[in-house]
Tab-separated table of C-alpha atoms in Angstrom:
chain	number	residue	atom	x	y	z
A	1	MET	CA	23.362	0.741	28.027
A	2	LEU	CA	26.118	3.240	27.240
A	3	ALA	CA	26.355	6.559	29.078
A	4	VAL	CA	27.925	9.400	27.125
A	5	SER	CA	29.199	12.795	28.184
A	6	LEU	CA	30.661	15.678	26.186
A	7	ALA	CA	31.673	19.012	27.702
A	8	GLY	CA	28.537	19.650	29.710
A	9	LEU	CA	26.333	17.445	27.531
A	10	SER	CA	25.130	14.136	28.864
A	11	GLY	CA	22.802	11.387	27.795
A	12	THR	CA	22.305	7.680	27.501
A	13	ALA	CA	22.241	5.602	24.351
A	14	ALA	CA	21.464	1.953	23.792
A	15	ALA	CA	22.407	-0.213	20.846
A	16	ALA	CA	20.463	-3.296	19.843
A	17	PRO	CA	21.960	-6.119	17.783
A	18	VAL	CA	21.103	-5.898	14.102
A	19	PRO	CA	20.496	-9.155	12.194
A	20	ALA	CA	22.440	-9.728	8.991
A	21	ALA	CA	20.533	-9.218	5.742
A	22	GLY	CA	18.160	-12.095	5.034
A	23	HIS	CA	18.334	-13.521	8.572
A	24	SER	CA	15.896	-13.425	11.441
A	25	ALA	CA	16.913	-12.461	14.959
A	26	VAL	CA	14.225	-14.801	16.389
A	27	VAL	CA	15.126	-18.488	16.765
A	28	ASP	CA	12.893	-21.085	18.396
A	29	ALA	CA	15.335	-23.699	19.710
A	30	ASP	CA	12.435	-25.990	20.720
A	31	ASP	CA	10.941	-26.076	17.206
A	32	PRO	CA	12.633	-28.763	15.042
A	33	ALA	CA	11.170	-27.091	11.919
A	34	ASP	CA	13.003	-23.843	12.707
A	35	THR	CA	16.198	-24.013	10.656
A	36	THR	CA	17.089	-20.362	11.165
A	37	ALA	CA	20.659	-20.037	12.344
A	38	PRO	CA	21.323	-17.726	15.296
A	39	VAL	CA	22.527	-14.295	14.238
A	40	GLU	CA	25.603	-12.786	15.837
A	41	PRO	CA	25.245	-9.160	17.030
A	42	VAL	CA	26.867	-6.544	14.817
A	43	PRO	CA	29.341	-4.387	16.759
A	44	THR	CA	28.525	-0.682	16.696
A	45	PHE	CA	30.196	2.539	17.776
A	46	GLU	CA	29.048	6.114	18.308
A	47	THR	CA	30.144	9.259	16.524
A	48	VAL	CA	29.238	12.592	18.128
A	49	GLY	CA	28.820	15.600	15.841
A	50	ASP	CA	29.922	19.143	16.637
A	51	PRO	CA	27.896	20.654	19.502
A	52	VAL	CA	25.965	23.867	18.866
A	53	THR	CA	24.868	26.360	21.535
A	54	LEU	CA	21.519	28.069	20.966
A	55	VAL	CA	20.258	31.247	22.650
A	56	PRO	CA	16.682	31.299	24.004
A	57	GLY	CA	14.130	31.171	21.156
A	58	GLU	CA	16.689	29.996	18.581
A	59	GLU	CA	16.148	26.905	16.393
A	60	GLY	CA	19.092	24.870	15.147
A	61	THR	CA	20.008	21.668	13.318
A	62	VAL	CA	23.016	19.469	14.133
A	63	PHE	CA	24.479	16.475	12.318
A	64	ALA	CA	26.612	13.409	13.083
A	65	THR	CA	28.113	11.383	10.224
A	66	CYS	CA	29.484	7.847	10.335
A	67	PRO	CA	33.105	7.896	9.162
A	68	GLY	CA	34.586	6.105	6.149
A	69	ARG	CA	32.688	3.074	4.929
A	70	SER	CA	30.776	2.545	8.178
A	71	VAL	CA	26.971	2.393	8.009
A	72	LEU	CA	24.446	4.445	9.969
A	73	VAL	CA	22.311	2.127	12.128
A	74	SER	CA	20.431	4.689	14.255
A	75	GLY	CA	21.058	7.902	16.142
A	76	GLY	CA	20.103	10.282	18.873
A	77	TYR	CA	21.304	13.437	20.582
A	78	LEU	CA	22.971	14.893	23.658
A	79	MET	CA	21.800	18.169	25.152
A	80	SER	CA	22.306	20.468	28.064
A	81	GLY	CA	19.418	22.568	29.229
A	82	SER	CA	15.824	22.187	28.150
A	83	MET	CA	14.977	22.195	24.452
A	84	GLN	CA	12.087	21.030	22.323
A	85	VAL	CA	13.144	18.331	19.830
A	86	LEU	CA	11.481	19.084	16.482
A	87	LEU	CA	13.076	16.335	14.366
A	88	THR	CA	15.513	13.460	14.821
A	89	SER	CA	16.097	11.177	11.831
A	90	ARG	CA	18.366	9.959	9.070
A	91	ALA	CA	19.454	12.922	6.956
A	92	ALA	CA	19.353	13.216	3.174
A	93	THR	CA	22.809	11.647	3.041
A	94	PRO	CA	22.878	7.908	3.845
A	95	ASN	CA	25.347	7.936	6.761
A	96	THR	CA	24.250	11.106	8.588
A	97	TRP	CA	21.890	11.526	11.546
A	98	THR	CA	20.182	14.922	11.892
A	99	VAL	CA	18.537	16.589	14.883
A	100	THR	CA	16.558	19.851	14.849
A	101	VAL	CA	15.697	21.532	18.149
A	102	LEU	CA	14.149	24.736	19.465
A	103	ASN	CA	15.619	26.302	22.584
A	104	ASP	CA	12.379	27.141	24.379
A	105	SER	CA	14.132	27.811	27.683
A	106	ARG	CA	15.272	31.101	29.227
A	107	THR	CA	18.985	30.239	29.056
A	108	ASN	CA	21.494	29.125	26.446
A	109	ALA	CA	21.432	25.393	25.712
A	110	THR	CA	23.746	23.076	23.776
A	111	VAL	CA	22.896	20.111	21.522
A	112	ALA	CA	24.962	17.555	19.585
A	113	ALA	CA	23.768	14.775	17.257
A	114	VAL	CA	24.947	11.196	17.855
A	115	ALA	CA	25.228	8.614	15.051
A	116	GLN	CA	25.254	4.902	15.908
A	117	CYS	CA	27.473	3.273	13.256
A	118	ALA	CA	28.368	-0.266	12.196
A	119	PRO	CA	31.746	-0.981	10.599
């Protein structure tokens, strides 16, 4: 578990190991017929997009993009205040995570997208 904080934003993100293409992450060591080799976890890192502050009633979309040739594995968001999350998913571009929120509170609130990337 990795705790993250950014200028008033806080949240927690977890990364799970991703098996290499064509390999299974499940190995039964007690089954002699199981010839699947164990898969090493792929190291990942987080990229936090630019935070956006929304006034009450305002809807906004934020993005986080994996740099260079790194690959988007998953994503999430950091927020301060109370907002309704409308969408959180891979964007139209392959290495970008997008988050759309509605500030349904009575005060300003800030949100930032987080991309989980593999080198």
